[in-house]
Coordinates of C-alpha atoms in Angstrom, one line a residue:
X1 CA 205.1 140.1 -32.8
X2 CA 204.6 143.7 -33.5
X3 CA 203.6 146.0 -30.6
X4 CA 200.4 147.1 -32.4
X5 CA 199.3 143.4 -32.7
X6 CA 200.0 142.8 -29.0
X7 CA 198.0 145.9 -28.1
X8 CA 195.0 144.7 -30.2
X9 CA 195.1 141.2 -28.6
X10 CA 195.3 142.9 -25.1
X11 CA 192.3 145.2 -25.9
X12 CA 190.2 142.3 -27.3
X13 CA 190.9 140.2 -24.2
X14 CA 190.1 143.1 -21.9
X15 CA 186.8 143.6 -23.7
X16 CA 185.9 139.9 -23.2
X17 CA 186.8 140.0 -19.5
X18 CA 184.8 143.2 -18.9
X19 CA 181.9 142.0 -21.0
X20 CA 181.7 138.6 -19.2
X21 CA 182.1 140.3 -15.8
X22 CA 179.3 142.8 -16.5
X23 CA 177.0 140.0 -17.7
X24 CA 177.5 138.0 -14.4
X25 CA 177.1 141.2 -12.3
X26 CA 173.8 141.8 -14.2
X27 CA 172.6 138.2 -13.7
X28 CA 173.5 138.4 -10.0
X29 CA 171.6 141.6 -9.5
X30 CA 168.6 140.2 -11.3
X31 CA 168.7 137.1 -9.1
X32 CA 168.8 139.2 -6.0
X33 CA 165.9 141.4 -7.2
X34 CA 162.5 141.2 -5.5
X35 CA 159.5 141.3 -7.9
X36 CA 155.9 142.0 -7.4
X37 CA 153.6 139.5 -9.2
X38 CA 150.6 141.2 -10.8
X39 CA 147.8 139.0 -12.2
X40 CA 146.3 140.4 -15.4
X41 CA 142.8 139.5 -16.5
X42 CA 141.7 140.1 -20.0
X43 CA 139.4 138.8 -22.8
X44 CA 141.2 137.7 -26.0
X45 CA 143.9 139.4 -28.0
X46 CA 143.8 142.9 -29.6
X47 CA 146.2 145.2 -31.4
X48 CA 144.9 148.0 -29.2
X49 CA 146.9 146.2 -26.4
X50 CA 150.2 146.7 -28.2
X51 CA 151.8 148.6 -25.3
X52 CA 151.1 145.7 -23.0
X53 CA 152.6 143.2 -25.4
X54 CA 155.7 145.4 -26.0
X55 CA 156.1 145.9 -22.2
X56 CA 156.0 142.2 -21.8
X57 CA 158.2 141.2 -24.7
X58 CA 160.8 143.9 -24.1
X59 CA 161.0 143.1 -20.3
X60 CA 159.8 146.6 -19.4
X61 CA 157.6 145.2 -16.6
X62 CA 160.7 143.5 -15.2
X63 CA 162.6 146.7 -15.3
X64 CA 159.9 148.1 -13.0
X65 CA 160.4 145.0 -10.7
X66 CA 157.1 143.5 -11.8
X67 CA 156.3 140.0 -13.0
X68 CA 153.0 139.4 -14.7
X69 CA 150.7 136.4 -14.8
X70 CA 148.1 136.6 -17.5
X71 CA 144.6 135.1 -17.2
X72 CA 142.2 134.9 -20.1
X73 CA 138.4 135.0 -19.7
X74 CA 135.5 134.8 -22.2
X75 CA 134.3 138.4 -21.7
X76 CA 135.3 141.7 -20.1
X77 CA 132.5 141.1 -17.6
X78 CA 134.3 138.0 -16.4
X79 CA 137.6 139.7 -16.3
X80 CA 136.1 142.4 -14.1
X81 CA 134.4 139.8 -11.9
X82 CA 137.9 138.2 -11.4
X83 CA 139.0 141.5 -9.7
X84 CA 136.1 141.3 -7.2
X85 CA 136.6 137.6 -6.6
X86 CA 140.3 138.1 -5.8
X87 CA 141.5 136.1 -8.8
X88 CA 143.2 139.0 -10.6
X89 CA 144.8 142.4 -9.7
X90 CA 144.4 144.3 -13.0
X91 CA 141.9 143.9 -15.8
X92 CA 142.5 145.1 -19.4
X93 CA 139.0 145.9 -20.6
X94 CA 137.0 148.4 -22.6
X95 CA 135.9 151.5 -20.7
X96 CA 132.3 150.7 -21.7
X97 CA 132.5 147.4 -19.9
X98 CA 133.7 149.1 -16.8
X99 CA 130.9 151.6 -17.0
X100 CA 128.2 149.0 -17.5
X101 CA 129.6 146.8 -14.7
X102 CA 129.7 149.8 -12.3
X103 CA 126.2 150.9 -13.2
X104 CA 124.7 147.5 -12.4
X105 CA 124.9 148.2 -8.7
X106 CA 123.7 151.7 -8.0
X107 CA 123.5 151.2 -4.2
X108 CA 127.2 151.7 -3.7
X109 CA 130.1 153.6 -5.2
X110 CA 131.9 151.7 -8.0
X111 CA 134.4 149.2 -6.6
X112 CA 136.9 149.4 -9.5
X113 CA 138.4 152.3 -11.4
X114 CA 140.6 152.9 -14.4
X115 CA 144.1 154.2 -13.8
X116 CA 145.7 154.1 -17.3
X117 CA 144.8 153.8 -21.0
X118 CA 146.5 151.6 -23.6
X119 CA 145.4 153.4 -26.8
X120 CA 143.9 156.5 -28.4
X121 CA 140.7 154.9 -29.7
X122 CA 139.4 152.2 -32.0
X123 CA 138.8 152.5 -35.8
X124 CA 135.7 150.9 -37.3
X125 CA 134.6 150.4 -40.9
X126 CA 131.4 150.0 -42.7
X127 CA 131.7 147.4 -45.4
X128 CA 129.3 146.4 -48.1
X129 CA 128.9 143.9 -51.0
X130 CA 128.9 146.9 -53.4
X131 CA 131.9 149.1 -54.1
X132 CA 130.0 152.4 -53.5
X133 CA 131.6 154.8 -51.0
X134 CA 129.0 156.1 -48.5
X135 CA 129.5 159.8 -49.2
X136 CA 126.5 161.0 -47.2
X137 CA 125.2 159.4 -44.0
X138 CA 121.6 160.3 -45.1
X139 CA 121.9 157.4 -47.6
X140 CA 121.7 155.0 -44.7
X141 CA 118.1 155.8 -44.3
X142 CA 115.9 152.7 -44.7
X143 CA 119.0 150.5 -44.8
X144 CA 120.1 147.7 -42.5
X145 CA 123.4 147.6 -40.7
X146 CA 124.7 144.4 -39.1
X147 CA 126.7 145.1 -35.9
X148 CA 127.7 143.7 -32.5
X149 CA 125.4 143.1 -29.5
X150 CA 123.6 146.3 -28.2
X151 CA 125.9 146.7 -25.2
X152 CA 129.1 146.4 -27.2
X153 CA 131.3 149.5 -27.7
X154 CA 131.1 149.4 -31.5
X155 CA 127.3 149.4 -31.5
X156 CA 127.1 152.2 -28.9
X157 CA 129.6 154.1 -31.0
X158 CA 127.7 153.7 -34.3
X159 CA 124.5 154.7 -32.7
X160 CA 126.1 157.9 -31.5
X161 CA 127.7 158.5 -34.9
X162 CA 124.3 158.2 -36.6
X163 CA 122.7 160.6 -34.1
X164 CA 125.5 163.2 -34.7
X165 CA 124.5 163.0 -38.4
X166 CA 120.9 163.8 -37.5
X167 CA 119.7 160.2 -37.9
X168 CA 117.7 158.1 -35.4
X169 CA 119.0 154.5 -34.9
X170 CA 116.3 151.8 -35.1
X171 CA 113.9 154.3 -36.6
X172 CA 115.6 155.7 -39.7
X173 CA 117.4 152.4 -40.3
X174 CA 117.6 148.9 -38.9
X175 CA 120.5 147.7 -36.7
X176 CA 120.8 143.9 -36.4
X177 CA 122.6 143.1 -33.2
X178 CA 121.9 139.4 -32.8
X179 CA 124.1 137.7 -35.4
X180 CA 127.1 135.9 -33.9
X181 CA 130.5 137.4 -34.9
X182 CA 131.8 134.4 -36.8
X183 CA 128.9 134.4 -39.3
X184 CA 128.3 138.2 -39.8
X185 CA 130.3 138.4 -43.0
X186 CA 128.4 135.4 -44.4
X187 CA 125.1 136.8 -43.4
X188 CA 125.8 140.1 -45.3
X189 CA 127.0 138.2 -48.4
X190 CA 123.8 136.1 -48.3
X191 CA 121.6 139.2 -48.5
X192 CA 121.0 139.9 -44.8
X193 CA 121.4 143.7 -44.5
X194 CA 123.1 146.3 -46.6
X195 CA 126.2 147.1 -44.4
X196 CA 128.3 145.4 -41.8
X197 CA 130.3 147.3 -39.1
X198 CA 133.7 145.7 -38.4
X199 CA 136.7 146.5 -36.3
X200 CA 140.0 147.4 -37.9
X201 CA 141.4 144.0 -37.1
X202 CA 138.5 142.3 -39.0
X203 CA 138.8 144.5 -42.1
X204 CA 141.4 142.3 -43.9
X205 CA 139.2 139.3 -43.7
X206 CA 136.1 141.2 -44.9
X207 CA 138.1 142.5 -47.9
X208 CA 139.5 139.1 -48.6
X209 CA 136.0 137.7 -48.7
X210 CA 134.9 140.1 -51.4
X211 CA 133.4 143.0 -49.4
X212 CA 134.2 146.6 -49.9
X213 CA 135.0 149.3 -47.4
X214 CA 132.6 152.3 -47.9
X215 CA 133.3 154.4 -44.8
X216 CA 135.8 154.5 -41.9
X217 CA 135.0 155.9 -38.4
X218 CA 137.3 156.8 -35.5
X219 CA 136.0 156.6 -31.9
X220 CA 136.7 159.4 -29.5
X221 CA 137.6 157.2 -26.5
X222 CA 140.1 154.4 -25.7
X223 CA 139.4 150.9 -26.7
X224 CA 141.2 149.5 -23.6
X225 CA 141.9 150.8 -20.1
X226 CA 143.7 149.3 -17.1
X227 CA 141.4 148.7 -14.2
X228 CA 141.9 147.7 -10.6
X229 CA 139.8 147.6 -7.5
X230 CA 140.0 150.9 -5.5
X231 CA 141.2 148.9 -2.4
X232 CA 144.0 147.3 -4.4
X233 CA 145.0 150.8 -5.8
X234 CA 145.2 152.2 -2.2
X235 CA 147.2 149.2 -0.9
X236 CA 149.6 148.8 -3.9
X237 CA 150.6 152.3 -5.2
X238 CA 154.2 151.3 -5.9
X239 CA 153.3 148.3 -8.0
X240 CA 150.7 150.2 -10.0
X241 CA 153.1 153.1 -10.6
X242 CA 155.7 150.6 -11.9
X243 CA 153.0 149.0 -14.1
X244 CA 152.0 152.4 -15.5
X245 CA 155.6 153.3 -16.0
X246 CA 156.2 150.2 -18.1
X247 CA 153.1 150.9 -20.2
X248 CA 154.3 154.4 -20.8
X249 CA 157.8 153.1 -21.8
X250 CA 156.1 150.7 -24.2
X251 CA 154.1 153.6 -25.7
X252 CA 157.4 155.6 -26.1
X253 CA 159.0 152.5 -27.7
X254 CA 156.3 152.4 -30.4
X255 CA 157.0 156.1 -31.3
X256 CA 160.7 155.3 -31.8
X257 CA 160.0 152.3 -34.1
X258 CA 158.5 151.7 -37.5
X259 CA 155.5 149.5 -38.1
X260 CA 157.8 146.9 -39.5
X261 CA 160.0 146.9 -36.3
X262 CA 156.9 146.8 -34.2
X263 CA 155.6 143.8 -36.2
X264 CA 158.9 142.0 -35.7
X265 CA 158.6 142.5 -31.9
X266 CA 155.0 141.4 -31.9
X267 CA 155.7 138.3 -34.1
X268 CA 156.9 136.6 -30.9
X269 CA 153.5 137.2 -29.3
X270 CA 151.3 134.2 -29.9
X271 CA 148.1 136.2 -29.3
X272 CA 148.5 138.4 -32.4
X273 CA 151.0 137.0 -34.7
X274 CA 149.9 135.8 -38.2
X275 CA 150.1 136.6 -41.9
X276 CA 147.8 139.7 -41.5
X277 CA 149.8 141.2 -38.7
X278 CA 152.0 143.5 -40.8
X279 CA 149.0 145.1 -42.5
X280 CA 147.2 145.5 -39.2
X281 CA 150.1 147.2 -37.5
X282 CA 150.6 149.5 -40.5
X283 CA 146.9 150.4 -40.1
X284 CA 147.3 150.9 -36.4
X285 CA 150.0 153.5 -37.0
X286 CA 148.2 155.1 -40.0
X287 CA 145.0 155.5 -38.0
X288 CA 146.9 157.1 -35.1
X289 CA 145.6 154.5 -32.6
X290 CA 148.9 154.9 -30.8
X291 CA 148.5 156.7 -27.4
X292 CA 151.1 159.3 -26.6
X293 CA 150.8 158.4 -22.9
X294 CA 148.7 156.3 -20.5
X295 CA 146.9 159.4 -19.3
X296 CA 143.1 158.8 -19.2
X297 CA 141.1 161.9 -19.9
X298 CA 137.9 162.5 -17.8
X299 CA 136.1 163.9 -20.8
X300 CA 136.6 160.7 -22.7
X301 CA 134.9 158.7 -19.9
X302 CA 132.1 161.4 -19.7
X303 CA 131.5 161.0 -23.5
X304 CA 131.1 157.3 -23.3
X305 CA 128.9 157.5 -20.2
X306 CA 126.5 159.8 -22.2
X307 CA 126.5 157.5 -25.1
X308 CA 125.7 154.5 -23.0
X309 CA 123.0 156.4 -21.1
X310 CA 121.4 157.6 -24.4
X311 CA 121.5 154.0 -25.7
X312 CA 119.8 152.9 -22.5
X313 CA 122.6 150.4 -21.7
X314 CA 122.9 151.8 -18.2
X315 CA 120.0 152.7 -15.8
X316 CA 121.4 156.2 -15.2
X317 CA 124.6 158.3 -15.8
X318 CA 127.6 157.8 -13.5
X319 CA 130.1 160.3 -12.2
X320 CA 133.2 159.9 -14.4
X321 CA 135.4 161.0 -11.5
X322 CA 134.4 157.8 -9.6
X323 CA 135.7 155.7 -12.4
X324 CA 139.1 157.2 -12.7
X325 CA 141.6 156.7 -9.9
X326 CA 145.1 158.0 -8.9
X327 CA 147.6 160.0 -10.9
X328 CA 149.9 157.2 -11.9
X329 CA 150.0 158.3 -15.5
X330 CA 150.8 161.9 -14.6
X331 CA 153.6 160.8 -12.4
X332 CA 154.9 158.5 -15.2
X333 CA 154.9 161.5 -17.6
X334 CA 157.1 163.5 -15.2
X335 CA 159.5 160.8 -14.0
X336 CA 160.0 158.4 -16.9
X337 CA 162.9 159.3 -19.1
X338 CA 163.2 156.5 -21.6
X339 CA 164.9 155.9 -25.0
X340 CA 164.8 152.3 -26.3
X341 CA 168.3 150.8 -26.1
X342 CA 168.5 150.0 -29.8
X343 CA 167.9 153.7 -30.5
X344 CA 170.5 155.1 -28.2
X345 CA 173.9 156.4 -29.3
X346 CA 176.2 153.9 -27.7
X347 CA 179.8 154.8 -27.2
X348 CA 182.8 153.5 -25.2
X349 CA 182.2 150.7 -22.6
X350 CA 178.4 150.9 -23.3
X351 CA 179.1 148.8 -26.4
X352 CA 180.2 146.0 -24.1
X353 CA 176.7 145.4 -22.8
X354 CA 175.8 141.8 -23.8
X355 CA 172.2 141.4 -22.3

């Protein structure tokens, strides 16, 4: 046998031995690792939680020595109650829900606070049975808009958007907030109202059922924040830093990958997978809903507090500083240096990594 052939056989055998050895060393190290279990409370799936799904599917939580246990509730309010009842450690909820919950007890300082954000803000659409772009908001005078319950983030947002255009909600136009979500499209098609406000995730269904998008609106605050009790934050700073690091790594992951690659990663996630997923993820990227970091801006919380106060959803304004805790996001921005493995330039022995 030629020397070159023997050399190739030797190198191939060496590669297999090193690869197998590195695999067993990795498995041994994982077996010996100590993980912190974090119980996450949330209400239903949402594309605005993409960083959480990516962190879970790509084992980014595990890289930070965290195991998650997910609990699903019927509402954000119940998810926040789970924190106070000791049934959960972190809640993924809308900032509006946190504000309303905190404002319900004015005798004491808020018990919970947000320490990270998952997204850059939701996108909403006004749809109609007629294909006539809105053009000027003044054309909404004397019209009827179907929207979510009064305390919902989308209704608070559309009320503020109307005011910014010089209109008075409930005076210049009618807002119907009592129709259940699953029959709103049917109600509009049957002649109840002129417009329907839908979230981005519900737009494909509205269009498929014969409605037309006449206006798109972007909120100026996150759709989801990560919330924990202040006592838990004080007692578990290492675990929360690891959780925030994983969320930030997932946000970085989305910037390195295309909508198609993100869809492929999410297709394993039972909460959001389905035939409409590719279009929704494409819209998520196009509308710039991706957050560059988990940093929660105080001004965003202040804006939402003012909106809720003006809509009379809270008895009085809260101090935004009391609803934001820690600097976990700031620390993550400084310390996390992450490039997704499939986007790294791999040379030499690094190619022998099998896990």
